[in-house]
XYZ file of C-alpha atoms in Angstrom:
392
model
C 113.549 121.748 118.850
C 110.108 120.984 118.337
C 107.736 119.463 120.660
C 103.933 118.609 119.645
C 101.648 116.344 121.290
C 101.802 114.426 117.209
C 103.439 114.062 114.615
C 102.018 112.425 112.023
C 104.901 111.438 108.781
C 102.896 111.723 105.295
C 100.777 114.482 103.917
C 97.660 112.379 102.018
C 94.967 111.248 102.220
C 95.484 108.662 105.459
C 97.201 111.006 107.083
C 95.619 114.497 106.988
C 92.428 112.546 107.657
C 94.353 111.335 110.801
C 95.507 115.071 111.995
C 91.628 116.727 111.371
C 90.288 114.240 113.837
C 93.320 114.093 116.214
C 93.085 117.939 116.415
C 89.609 117.791 116.846
C 90.139 116.576 120.665
C 92.393 119.685 121.212
C 95.960 117.646 120.092
C 99.036 119.835 118.916
C 99.499 117.920 115.293
C 102.162 118.457 113.192
C 102.441 116.796 110.024
C 104.998 116.606 108.139
C 106.745 115.304 104.488
C 108.753 115.158 102.675
C 107.332 116.748 99.383
C 106.791 119.469 98.411
C 102.699 119.482 97.301
C 99.970 117.366 100.033
C 98.036 115.203 98.871
C 99.561 114.382 95.611
C 98.130 110.769 95.034
C 94.760 112.031 96.144
C 95.366 114.339 92.997
C 96.439 111.988 90.506
C 93.779 109.769 91.905
C 90.332 108.608 89.701
C 92.298 109.752 86.358
C 92.126 113.413 88.382
C 88.833 113.428 89.562
C 89.250 110.800 92.973
C 87.542 107.317 93.237
C 87.138 108.816 96.788
C 85.147 105.866 98.001
C 82.604 103.461 97.020
C 78.567 103.029 98.091
C 79.640 98.850 98.923
C 81.963 98.437 100.993
C 82.900 95.082 103.051
C 85.763 92.971 104.380
C 85.619 90.873 101.647
C 87.464 93.750 99.327
C 90.625 93.960 101.001
C 92.949 91.630 101.042
C 95.752 90.874 104.025
C 97.135 88.049 105.713
C 94.375 89.116 108.876
C 91.462 89.208 107.591
C 89.170 90.082 109.907
C 91.206 92.941 110.670
C 89.804 95.941 108.548
C 86.082 94.083 110.098
C 86.534 97.333 112.835
C 87.921 100.341 110.976
C 84.839 99.714 107.971
C 81.978 99.241 110.563
C 82.880 102.374 112.361
C 83.535 104.866 109.749
C 81.849 104.833 107.377
C 81.753 105.921 103.670
C 78.734 107.048 104.759
C 79.959 108.937 107.420
C 83.044 111.099 104.378
C 80.083 111.028 101.753
C 78.501 113.493 104.844
C 81.584 114.996 104.211
C 81.282 115.381 101.131
C 77.946 117.159 100.575
C 79.100 119.292 104.096
C 81.437 120.856 101.973
C 79.074 120.424 99.210
C 81.341 118.520 96.414
C 79.044 117.736 93.421
C 80.022 113.724 92.852
C 79.148 110.539 90.479
C 77.820 107.061 90.918
C 80.352 104.840 87.703
C 79.997 100.729 87.687
C 80.348 98.657 90.400
C 79.240 102.393 92.966
C 82.361 103.622 92.384
C 81.835 107.052 92.955
C 84.024 110.142 91.641
C 84.310 113.956 92.077
C 82.223 115.910 89.412
C 84.747 118.334 89.355
C 88.662 118.388 90.034
C 90.516 115.643 92.895
C 91.250 118.750 94.061
C 88.400 118.996 96.073
C 89.067 116.309 97.906
C 92.049 117.394 98.433
C 91.455 121.076 99.609
C 88.162 119.970 101.735
C 90.865 117.773 103.770
C 93.239 121.062 103.934
C 90.422 122.981 105.204
C 89.612 120.042 108.437
C 92.605 119.945 108.676
C 93.614 123.922 109.123
C 89.573 124.012 111.600
C 91.588 121.942 113.272
C 94.481 124.274 114.510
C 97.336 121.375 112.103
C 100.758 122.323 111.456
C 101.867 120.534 107.931
C 105.026 121.178 107.787
C 106.143 119.745 103.698
C 110.152 119.400 102.399
C 110.436 117.502 105.677
C 113.158 114.418 104.498
C 112.743 112.467 108.268
C 116.662 110.706 108.916
C 116.277 109.352 112.899
C 112.771 107.885 114.023
C 114.061 107.204 117.956
C 111.528 105.396 121.257
C 112.309 107.214 124.333
C 111.229 107.044 127.262
C 107.139 108.126 126.805
C 108.540 110.038 123.840
C 109.217 110.176 119.896
C 112.400 112.143 119.266
C 112.742 112.393 115.985
C 115.816 114.284 113.022
C 114.999 116.221 110.021
C 118.319 117.989 108.263
C 116.340 121.286 109.630
C 115.349 119.982 113.566
C 115.010 117.777 115.383
C 111.457 117.036 117.184
C 109.890 115.300 120.060
C 106.227 113.812 120.644
C 103.296 111.654 122.645
C 102.535 109.824 119.966
C 103.940 108.967 116.251
C 101.507 108.178 112.861
C 103.147 106.638 110.178
C 100.876 107.646 107.243
C 103.594 107.305 104.409
C 101.309 104.509 101.818
C 102.906 102.221 100.585
C 106.338 101.998 96.969
C 103.133 102.172 94.137
C 104.520 105.165 92.104
C 107.782 105.667 92.812
C 107.626 108.791 90.402
C 105.400 110.832 93.017
C 107.618 110.779 96.080
C 106.888 106.810 97.268
C 109.038 105.311 98.932
C 109.762 101.881 101.633
C 110.177 105.232 104.472
C 107.308 103.090 107.037
C 107.926 100.263 106.824
C 111.398 100.360 107.767
C 110.184 102.352 110.872
C 108.750 99.673 111.529
C 111.595 97.433 111.035
C 114.145 99.588 112.637
C 111.038 99.167 116.127
C 110.884 95.327 115.920
C 107.749 95.528 115.114
C 106.457 92.715 111.274
C 106.746 93.830 107.422
C 104.965 91.305 105.036
C 106.610 91.050 101.554
C 105.238 93.674 99.746
C 104.659 93.405 95.401
C 102.749 95.423 93.440
C 99.531 95.461 93.048
C 96.045 96.973 90.816
C 98.896 96.165 88.565
C 98.843 96.068 84.533
C 100.772 92.543 83.784
C 103.260 91.880 81.023
C 103.103 89.284 78.783
C 106.233 86.381 77.365
C 107.974 87.772 74.704
C 106.157 86.052 72.378
C 102.334 86.656 73.401
C 103.932 90.061 73.243
C 104.441 90.131 69.187
C 101.470 87.890 69.053
C 99.674 90.469 70.623
C 100.749 93.509 70.296
C 98.990 94.681 67.843
C 96.615 94.949 69.081
C 97.080 97.736 71.187
C 94.038 99.422 71.975
C 91.292 96.499 71.967
C 89.335 96.606 75.222
C 86.396 93.863 76.284
C 84.417 92.823 78.503
C 85.658 89.229 79.387
C 86.094 86.904 82.875
C 89.105 86.743 84.018
C 90.154 84.204 86.702
C 92.596 81.841 88.889
C 92.199 79.373 91.340
C 91.355 81.700 93.647
C 89.612 84.356 92.251
C 87.725 85.171 88.931
C 86.634 89.223 87.818
C 84.252 90.538 85.345
C 84.888 93.789 83.708
C 86.888 94.440 80.326
C 90.353 93.403 79.682
C 92.626 96.637 77.035
C 95.265 95.103 75.291
C 98.037 97.715 75.468
C 101.386 97.556 73.369
C 103.196 96.400 76.340
C 100.671 93.773 77.863
C 96.971 93.020 79.881
C 95.649 96.360 81.823
C 91.462 97.815 82.761
C 89.990 97.187 85.407
C 89.708 93.044 85.638
C 94.123 93.165 85.037
C 94.629 95.119 87.550
C 91.731 92.740 89.783
C 92.991 90.366 89.080
C 96.567 91.599 89.696
C 96.447 91.557 93.730
C 95.598 87.820 93.383
C 98.237 86.312 90.992
C 101.545 84.425 92.144
C 104.441 84.572 89.781
C 104.499 81.585 87.621
C 101.370 81.239 87.283
C 98.584 81.070 84.432
C 95.278 83.409 83.831
C 91.969 82.187 82.323
C 89.873 84.682 79.891
C 86.597 84.072 78.879
C 85.997 86.859 76.274
C 82.984 85.922 75.998
C 81.151 84.941 79.039
C 77.806 86.009 78.437
C 77.527 83.654 75.321
C 77.925 79.691 75.185
C 79.918 80.131 71.385
C 80.022 76.259 71.238
C 76.060 75.956 71.553
C 75.346 79.106 69.094
C 77.874 77.425 66.649
C 76.278 73.335 66.684
C 72.800 75.552 66.471
C 73.933 77.559 63.410
C 75.582 74.409 61.859
C 72.041 72.850 62.027
C 70.043 75.497 60.427
C 72.830 75.438 57.436
C 74.528 79.009 57.828
C 76.025 79.460 55.112
C 79.251 81.243 56.803
C 82.730 80.869 57.229
C 83.722 80.447 60.530
C 85.378 83.477 60.490
C 82.605 85.531 59.727
C 80.295 84.351 62.634
C 82.942 85.371 65.030
C 83.323 88.845 63.984
C 79.851 89.503 65.479
C 81.049 89.216 68.563
C 84.457 89.331 68.830
C 87.078 92.607 67.374
C 88.545 91.099 63.684
C 92.200 92.012 65.495
C 91.763 89.408 67.962
C 90.279 86.628 65.962
C 93.220 86.305 63.172
C 95.850 86.129 66.343
C 93.647 83.929 68.393
C 93.430 81.147 64.814
C 94.644 80.181 62.050
C 93.627 81.653 58.962
C 93.199 77.876 57.368
C 90.087 77.622 60.557
C 88.616 81.008 60.154
C 88.345 79.938 56.204
C 86.197 77.007 56.686
C 82.813 76.632 56.076
C 80.462 76.212 58.846
C 78.606 73.431 57.219
C 83.131 71.919 57.338
C 83.734 72.927 61.122
C 83.379 69.110 62.815
C 82.602 68.697 66.272
C 86.258 68.941 67.920
C 86.708 72.435 65.488
C 83.643 73.652 67.319
C 84.813 72.492 70.308
C 88.626 74.012 70.167
C 87.330 77.636 69.501
C 84.687 77.066 72.545
C 88.012 76.484 73.914
C 90.101 79.033 73.256
C 87.759 81.653 72.904
C 86.095 80.218 76.848
C 89.400 79.244 78.277
C 92.056 81.591 76.911
C 95.199 80.681 79.164
C 97.568 82.601 79.300
C 101.103 82.965 81.394
C 101.593 87.297 83.014
C 105.775 87.349 82.026
C 105.023 89.750 85.405
C 103.747 93.172 86.152
C 104.631 96.288 85.151
C 105.759 97.335 88.797
C 105.364 100.149 90.952
C 105.963 102.108 88.161
C 102.843 101.986 87.523
C 101.047 99.690 90.349
C 98.350 101.735 92.478
C 99.351 100.404 95.694
C 101.161 97.923 97.536
C 100.596 94.346 98.737
C 100.921 93.394 101.727
C 102.818 95.953 104.741
C 103.760 96.357 108.313
C 102.134 93.525 110.130
C 98.194 94.109 111.114
C 98.751 91.265 113.912
C 101.440 93.830 115.450
C 98.504 96.521 116.355
C 94.880 96.888 117.236
C 92.145 96.763 115.007
C 90.522 99.534 117.264
C 93.377 101.972 117.957
C 96.041 100.885 114.805
C 98.034 101.485 117.610
C 100.758 99.313 118.001
C 100.558 96.541 120.232
C 104.042 96.479 121.754
C 105.004 100.153 121.669
C 102.535 102.678 123.299
C 101.229 105.622 121.097
C 103.055 104.129 117.801
C 99.458 104.105 115.340
C 99.892 103.006 112.049
C 97.719 104.731 109.291
C 96.913 103.819 105.108
C 98.495 101.984 103.299
C 101.536 101.735 104.721
C 99.187 98.293 106.273
C 98.890 95.074 105.210
C 95.766 96.062 103.998
C 94.879 96.551 100.236
C 91.398 97.277 98.030
C 90.438 96.916 95.234
C 89.978 98.470 92.743
C 87.137 101.276 92.712
C 87.907 103.265 95.614
C 88.241 101.083 98.649
C 92.130 101.964 99.440
C 90.835 105.358 99.627
C 88.318 104.153 102.366
C 90.821 101.970 103.667
C 92.812 105.631 104.531
C 89.521 107.435 106.176
C 88.793 104.416 108.045
C 91.947 103.953 109.433
C 92.915 107.416 110.606
C 89.915 108.461 111.647
C 89.944 105.189 114.471
C 93.601 106.670 114.979
C 92.736 109.691 115.190
C 90.342 109.416 118.134
C 92.983 108.060 120.260
C 96.472 109.706 119.218
């Protein structure tokens, strides 16, 4: 049997961060993971450049059934703290839109930094290890794998969510929580493309590759970013963001011209005696192929002078209030995150420890805290793991 102070299940962003902090405190730390390499999701994130945090991190950028839970951790280990670590390793990075921060070279820079910090802290990482049993016995946790049995004083669940199963995602963390009597909120895919209803898919799939700056909204949230038409449905930043706030069966509203009042523009041009047909004018503002799918050829071929107020109002409604009811999402296969998870009410926001089971901790995505697109989920991993690392 292997005995140690702390076992962390999961060698991803939160698991490695927690291991570093615990190791710095002189704790004997063992990280176990079923994968053959650590940090696989780190390496694939941000198109291989890792969107590791954001200049602007606020509690409002996170979704949870307990919206106040994330505040403590995000305040105690901030984006500036992680940036100080990045800069100490002289990792070059750059800012993209909305404060998103990416490595200049490769996500490997982030993973190598974490592994170097683990090495300095004396952390042992053991891969290709599938945990088959977890028991809480007195003051200790007893674990079993196909290779060995383990005993530790503190156990950290850093197993992530269900997104991108081909990278090894499993429901292990949720099952352990439920086994130990901790509530788990229902999970679903977040930051994920929408699929369309069959008729809409037939109409819009030929437009695959078109990207447009839009406002996408529902009754609870809106995002002003690009959408991308694909052969399966809708993607792009605005759609991914909205997917985390979307409920099955609900329509979403798309404003294709958020910075232009098309009704007023068309009426002004008509008053100015513009001789263009409607199609020519609209194609100045939106892709030709999209215009052709949204409106009948009969309407598009009308001279602006022949367009009634009713025609113009109908055009404006379609362009500013394009209503689409997604058929669903592409699911965990392409989702960047998992919504739901371990109930935050059962966890200390200061230590990330279970309130009911001493020395059991949860960090990162396995909890019911989900960030927006743009580095927020990595920051939650760093912040929650850092907090747990001070106590395990």
